[in-house]
CSV table of C-alpha atoms in Angstrom, one decimal:
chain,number,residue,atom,x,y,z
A,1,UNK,CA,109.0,96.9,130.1
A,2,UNK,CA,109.1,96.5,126.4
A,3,UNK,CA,105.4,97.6,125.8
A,4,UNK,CA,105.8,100.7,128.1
A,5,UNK,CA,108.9,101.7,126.0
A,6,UNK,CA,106.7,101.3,122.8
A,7,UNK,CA,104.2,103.5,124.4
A,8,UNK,CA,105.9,105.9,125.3
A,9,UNK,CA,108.3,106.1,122.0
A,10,UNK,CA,105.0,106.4,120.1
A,11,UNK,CA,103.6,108.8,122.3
A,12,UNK,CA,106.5,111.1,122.0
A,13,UNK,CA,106.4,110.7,117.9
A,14,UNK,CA,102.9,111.5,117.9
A,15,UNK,CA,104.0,114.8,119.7
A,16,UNK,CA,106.8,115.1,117.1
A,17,UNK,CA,104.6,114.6,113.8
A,18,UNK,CA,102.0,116.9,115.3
A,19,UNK,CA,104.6,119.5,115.9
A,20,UNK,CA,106.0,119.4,112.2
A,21,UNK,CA,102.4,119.4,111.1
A,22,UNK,CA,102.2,122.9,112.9
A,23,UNK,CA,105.3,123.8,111.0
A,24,UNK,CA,104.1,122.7,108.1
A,25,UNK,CA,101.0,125.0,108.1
A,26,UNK,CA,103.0,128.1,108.8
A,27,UNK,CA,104.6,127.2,105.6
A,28,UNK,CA,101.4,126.9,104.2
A,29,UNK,CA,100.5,130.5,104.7
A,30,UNK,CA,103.8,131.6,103.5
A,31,UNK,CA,102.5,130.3,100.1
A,32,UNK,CA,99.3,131.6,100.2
A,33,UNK,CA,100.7,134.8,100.7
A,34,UNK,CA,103.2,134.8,97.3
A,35,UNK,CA,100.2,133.1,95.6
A,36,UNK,CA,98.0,135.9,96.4
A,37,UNK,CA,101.2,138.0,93.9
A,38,UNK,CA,100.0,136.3,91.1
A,39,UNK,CA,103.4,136.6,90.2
A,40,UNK,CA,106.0,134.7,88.7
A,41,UNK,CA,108.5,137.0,90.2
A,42,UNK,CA,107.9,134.4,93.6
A,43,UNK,CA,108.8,131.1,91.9
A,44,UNK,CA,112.1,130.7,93.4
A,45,UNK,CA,110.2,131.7,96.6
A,46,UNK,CA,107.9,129.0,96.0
A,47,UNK,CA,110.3,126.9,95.2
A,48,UNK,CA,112.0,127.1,98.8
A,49,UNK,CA,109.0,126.6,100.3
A,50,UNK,CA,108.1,123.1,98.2
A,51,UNK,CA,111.4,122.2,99.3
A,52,UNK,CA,111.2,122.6,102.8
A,53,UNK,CA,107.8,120.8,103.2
A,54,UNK,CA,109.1,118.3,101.6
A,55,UNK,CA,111.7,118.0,103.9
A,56,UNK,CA,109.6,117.8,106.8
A,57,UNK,CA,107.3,115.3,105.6
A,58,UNK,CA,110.3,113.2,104.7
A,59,UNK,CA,111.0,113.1,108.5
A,60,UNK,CA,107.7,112.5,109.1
A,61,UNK,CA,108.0,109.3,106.8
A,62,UNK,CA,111.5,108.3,107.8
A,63,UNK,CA,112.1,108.9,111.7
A,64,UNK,CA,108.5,109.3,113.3
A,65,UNK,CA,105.9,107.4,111.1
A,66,UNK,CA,107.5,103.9,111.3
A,67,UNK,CA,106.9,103.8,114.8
A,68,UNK,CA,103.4,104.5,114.8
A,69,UNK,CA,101.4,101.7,115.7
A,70,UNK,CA,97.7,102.7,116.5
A,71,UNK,CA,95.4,102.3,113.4
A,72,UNK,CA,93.1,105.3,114.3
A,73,UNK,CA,96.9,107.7,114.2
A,74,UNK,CA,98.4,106.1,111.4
A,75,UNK,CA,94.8,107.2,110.2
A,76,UNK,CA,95.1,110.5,111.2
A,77,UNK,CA,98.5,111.2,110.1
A,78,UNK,CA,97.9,109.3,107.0
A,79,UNK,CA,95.1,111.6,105.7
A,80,UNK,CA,97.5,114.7,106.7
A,81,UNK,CA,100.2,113.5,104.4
A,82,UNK,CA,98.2,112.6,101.3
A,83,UNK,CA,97.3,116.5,101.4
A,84,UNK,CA,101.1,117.3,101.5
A,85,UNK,CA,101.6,114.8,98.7
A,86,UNK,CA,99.3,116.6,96.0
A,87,UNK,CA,100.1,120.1,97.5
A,88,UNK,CA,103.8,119.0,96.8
A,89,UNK,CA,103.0,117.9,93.6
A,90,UNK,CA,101.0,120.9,92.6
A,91,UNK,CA,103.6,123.1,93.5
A,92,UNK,CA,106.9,121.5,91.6
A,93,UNK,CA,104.0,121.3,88.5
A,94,UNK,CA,104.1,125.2,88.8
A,95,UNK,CA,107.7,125.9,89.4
A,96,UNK,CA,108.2,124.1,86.1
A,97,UNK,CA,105.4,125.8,84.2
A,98,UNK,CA,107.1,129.0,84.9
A,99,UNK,CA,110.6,127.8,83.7
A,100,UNK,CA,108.9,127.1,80.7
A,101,UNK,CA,106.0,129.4,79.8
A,102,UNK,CA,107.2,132.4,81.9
A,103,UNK,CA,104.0,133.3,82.4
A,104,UNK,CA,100.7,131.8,84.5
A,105,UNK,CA,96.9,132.9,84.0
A,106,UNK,CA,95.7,133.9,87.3
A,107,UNK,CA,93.5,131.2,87.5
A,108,UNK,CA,96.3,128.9,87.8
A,109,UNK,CA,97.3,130.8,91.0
A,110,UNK,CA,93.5,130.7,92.2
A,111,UNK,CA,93.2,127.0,92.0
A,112,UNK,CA,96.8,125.9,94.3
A,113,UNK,CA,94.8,128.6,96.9
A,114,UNK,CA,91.6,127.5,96.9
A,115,UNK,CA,93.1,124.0,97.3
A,116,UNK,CA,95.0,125.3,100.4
A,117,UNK,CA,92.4,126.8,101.8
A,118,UNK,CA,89.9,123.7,101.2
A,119,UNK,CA,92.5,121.8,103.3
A,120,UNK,CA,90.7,120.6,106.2
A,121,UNK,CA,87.9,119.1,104.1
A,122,UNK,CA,90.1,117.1,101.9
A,123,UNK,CA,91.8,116.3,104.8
A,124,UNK,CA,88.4,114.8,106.5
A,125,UNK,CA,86.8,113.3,103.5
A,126,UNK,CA,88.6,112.9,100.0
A,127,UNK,CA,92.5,111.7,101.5
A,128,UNK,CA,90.5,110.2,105.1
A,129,UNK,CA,88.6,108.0,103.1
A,130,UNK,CA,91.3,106.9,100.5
A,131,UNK,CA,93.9,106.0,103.3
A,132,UNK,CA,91.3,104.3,105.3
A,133,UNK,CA,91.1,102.4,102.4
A,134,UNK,CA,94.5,101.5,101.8
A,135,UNK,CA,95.5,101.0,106.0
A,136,UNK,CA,92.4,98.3,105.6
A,137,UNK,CA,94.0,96.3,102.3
A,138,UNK,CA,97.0,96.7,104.0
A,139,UNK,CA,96.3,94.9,107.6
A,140,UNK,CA,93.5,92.7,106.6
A,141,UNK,CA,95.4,89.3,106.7
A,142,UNK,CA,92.8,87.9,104.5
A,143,UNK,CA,93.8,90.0,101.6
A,144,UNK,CA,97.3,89.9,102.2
A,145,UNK,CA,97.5,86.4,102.0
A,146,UNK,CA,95.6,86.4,98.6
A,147,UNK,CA,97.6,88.7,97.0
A,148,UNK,CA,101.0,87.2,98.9
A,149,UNK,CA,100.1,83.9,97.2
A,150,UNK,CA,99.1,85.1,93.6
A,151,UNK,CA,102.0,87.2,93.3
A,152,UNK,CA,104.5,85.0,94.3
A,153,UNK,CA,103.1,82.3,92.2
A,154,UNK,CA,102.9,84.6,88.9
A,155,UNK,CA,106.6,85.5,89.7
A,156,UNK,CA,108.1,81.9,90.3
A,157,UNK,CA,106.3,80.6,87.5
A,158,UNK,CA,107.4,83.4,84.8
A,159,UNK,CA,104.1,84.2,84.0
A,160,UNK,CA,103.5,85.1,80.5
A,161,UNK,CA,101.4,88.0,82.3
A,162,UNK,CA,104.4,90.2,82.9
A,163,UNK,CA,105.2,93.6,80.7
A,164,UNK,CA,104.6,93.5,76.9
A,165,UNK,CA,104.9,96.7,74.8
A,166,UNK,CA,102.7,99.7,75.2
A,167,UNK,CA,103.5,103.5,76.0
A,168,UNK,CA,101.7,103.6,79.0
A,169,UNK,CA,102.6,100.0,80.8
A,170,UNK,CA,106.3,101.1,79.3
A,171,UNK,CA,106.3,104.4,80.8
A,172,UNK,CA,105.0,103.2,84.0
A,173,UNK,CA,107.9,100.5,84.5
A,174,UNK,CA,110.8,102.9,83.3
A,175,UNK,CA,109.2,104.8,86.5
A,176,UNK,CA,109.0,101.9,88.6
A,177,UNK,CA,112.8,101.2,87.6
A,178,UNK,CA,114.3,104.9,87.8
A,179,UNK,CA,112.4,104.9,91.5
A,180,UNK,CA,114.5,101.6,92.3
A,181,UNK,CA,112.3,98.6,91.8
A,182,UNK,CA,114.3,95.5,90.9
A,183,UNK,CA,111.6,93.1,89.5
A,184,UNK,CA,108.2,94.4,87.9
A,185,UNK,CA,105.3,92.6,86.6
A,186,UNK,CA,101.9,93.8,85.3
A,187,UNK,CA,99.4,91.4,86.4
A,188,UNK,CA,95.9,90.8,85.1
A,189,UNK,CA,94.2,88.7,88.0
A,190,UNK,CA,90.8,88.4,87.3
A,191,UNK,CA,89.7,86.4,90.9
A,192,UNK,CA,91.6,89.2,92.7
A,193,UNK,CA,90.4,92.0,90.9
A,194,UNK,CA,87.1,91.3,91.6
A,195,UNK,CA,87.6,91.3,95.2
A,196,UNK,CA,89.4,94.6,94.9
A,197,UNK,CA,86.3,96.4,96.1
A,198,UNK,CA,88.0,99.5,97.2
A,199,UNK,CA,88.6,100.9,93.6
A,200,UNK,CA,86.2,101.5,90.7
A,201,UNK,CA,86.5,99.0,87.7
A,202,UNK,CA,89.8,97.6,88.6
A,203,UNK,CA,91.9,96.2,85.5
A,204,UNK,CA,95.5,95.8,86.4
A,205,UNK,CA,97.5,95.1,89.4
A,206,UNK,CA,101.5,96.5,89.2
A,207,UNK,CA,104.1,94.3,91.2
A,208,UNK,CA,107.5,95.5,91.9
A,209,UNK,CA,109.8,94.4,94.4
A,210,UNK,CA,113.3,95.0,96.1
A,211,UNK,CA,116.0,92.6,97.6
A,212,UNK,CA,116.3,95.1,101.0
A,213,UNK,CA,114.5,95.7,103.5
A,214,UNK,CA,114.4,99.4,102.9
A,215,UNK,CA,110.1,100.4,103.9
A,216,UNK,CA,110.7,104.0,102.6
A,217,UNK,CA,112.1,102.9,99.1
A,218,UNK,CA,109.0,100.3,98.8
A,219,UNK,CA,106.7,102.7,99.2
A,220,UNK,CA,108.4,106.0,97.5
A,221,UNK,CA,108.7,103.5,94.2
A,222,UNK,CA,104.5,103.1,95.1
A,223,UNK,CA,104.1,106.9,95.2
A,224,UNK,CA,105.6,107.3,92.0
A,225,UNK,CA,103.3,104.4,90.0
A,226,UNK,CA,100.4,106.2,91.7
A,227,UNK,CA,101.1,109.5,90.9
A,228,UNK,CA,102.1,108.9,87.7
A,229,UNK,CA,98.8,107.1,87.2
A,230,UNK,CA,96.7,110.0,88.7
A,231,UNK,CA,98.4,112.4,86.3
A,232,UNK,CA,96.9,110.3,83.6
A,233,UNK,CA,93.7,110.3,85.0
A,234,UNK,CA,93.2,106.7,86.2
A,235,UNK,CA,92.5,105.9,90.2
A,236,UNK,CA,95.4,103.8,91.7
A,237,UNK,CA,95.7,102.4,95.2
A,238,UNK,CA,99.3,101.3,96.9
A,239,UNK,CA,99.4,97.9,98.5
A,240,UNK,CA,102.4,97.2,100.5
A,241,UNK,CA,103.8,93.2,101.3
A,242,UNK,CA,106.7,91.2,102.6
A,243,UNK,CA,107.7,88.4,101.1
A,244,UNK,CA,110.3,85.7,101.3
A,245,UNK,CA,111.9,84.0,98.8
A,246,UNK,CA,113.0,80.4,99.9
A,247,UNK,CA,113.4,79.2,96.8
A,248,UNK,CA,117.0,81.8,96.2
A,249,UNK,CA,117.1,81.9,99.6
A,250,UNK,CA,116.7,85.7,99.7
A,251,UNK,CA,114.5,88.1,101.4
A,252,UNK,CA,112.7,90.6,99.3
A,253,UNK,CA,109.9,93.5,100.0
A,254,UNK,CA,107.0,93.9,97.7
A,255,UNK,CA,104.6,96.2,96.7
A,256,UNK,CA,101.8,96.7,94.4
A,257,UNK,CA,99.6,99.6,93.1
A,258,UNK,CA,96.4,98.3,92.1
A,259,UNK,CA,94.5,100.8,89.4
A,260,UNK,CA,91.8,101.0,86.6
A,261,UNK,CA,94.0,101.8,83.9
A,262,UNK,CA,94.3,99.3,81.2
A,263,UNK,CA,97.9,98.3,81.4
A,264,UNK,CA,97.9,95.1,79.5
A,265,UNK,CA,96.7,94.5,76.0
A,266,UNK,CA,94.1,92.1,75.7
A,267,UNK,CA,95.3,88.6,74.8
């Protein structure tokens, strides 16, 4: 009876995150249509509009996504969302442009629409092949178990690995911290970086972790490591883990971004 429940609960979600995918595409061409102004005079416009896709894809994330079981969905609605994430981004990067230039070439305009309307390709290659990346680190028990055991080990034993001083390892754990991480450490694992096939030149592996057992916050504090990475120009990929600590005798959820930036000064 249990299994047919799943089913269905994930058959009826499925529904649900296709429908705010529909809803999200009518938004879509809400904003093509002030971008096609070329106008400042449509940023608070714009604004609305980056505000409610982002509330729908937070429902996505929160209510419908969790229960999502079947690799080739979680796939599928994976690739969807990474669109919505840079679309997001690109938008709240132009709302604050014009609160503090007042004024936009038009090829700024031109690029956020030829994004939009190169959708279905990024969709299908670019953000298909990047989550089909991460949903394989993520479920391949081999690798989780490598990275479980490293981490926890670098963490219990203090490692001498951990943060230093630098702007951009600095930067990127006042980010960690402000998006709610509790513990962060900058690791510099050379066996495990070489079996990190699934980004180019990896260099650094970012650990952060939270005493709940809130999914949503372990992987919004992810986003904003990755993002904040990609803004810099370096690649980044977002590994999610459980782990429990017996030694405090407390439960804790991990994470870790994997990238090719150079967080760590060498030794």
């Amino acid at each position: 009876m249990l299994f047919i429940r799943m089913s269905y609960i994930e058959k009826k979600y499925n529904s649900k995150i296709l429908e705010v995918f529909d809803e999200l595409t009518k938004l879509e061409q809400d904003i093509l249509e002030l971008f096609a102004f070329k106008s400042i005079e449509y940023s608070d416009k714009v604004a609305k509009l980056c505000a409610l896709s982002t509330n729908k894809i937070n429902l996505i994330l929160k209510k419908y996504y969790p229960e999502i079981k079947q690799i080739s969905d979680k796939l599928r609605i994976k690739s969807r969302l990474k669109f919505y994430f840079d679309l997001i981004d690109k938008l709240t990067h132009y709302i604050r442009c014009v609160e503090e230039f007042q004024n936009l070439d038009d090829q700024y305009y031109e690029t956020i629409i030829e994004f939009i309307n190169d959708k279905e390709n990024l969709i299908s290659g670019k953000y298909k092949d990047i989550s089909s990346n991460e949903l394989t680190v993520f479920y391949d028990k081999k690798t989780r178990e490598e990275l479980e055991r490293v981490l926890a080990e670098k963490i219990e034993a203090g490692s001498t690995q951990f943060f230093t001083f630098g702007s951009l390892e600095a930067e990127v754990k006042k980010i960690a911290r402000i998006a709610g991480a509790e513990e962060i450490a900058i690791l510099k694992d050379e066996e495990l970086l070489r079996r990190a096939e699934f980004i180019n030149d990896p260099k650094t592996i970012v650990h952060y972790s939270v005493y709940s057992k809130d999914e949503d916050l372990l992987k919004e504090i992810g986003r904003e490591i990755k993002n904040y990475l990609n803004s810099k120009g370096f690649e980044a990929i977002i590994l999610l883990l459980e782990i429990t600590d017996t030694m405090q005798e407390r439960e804790f959820i991990a994470g870790s971004v994997i990238t090719n930036a150079d967080l760590l000064p060498d030794p």
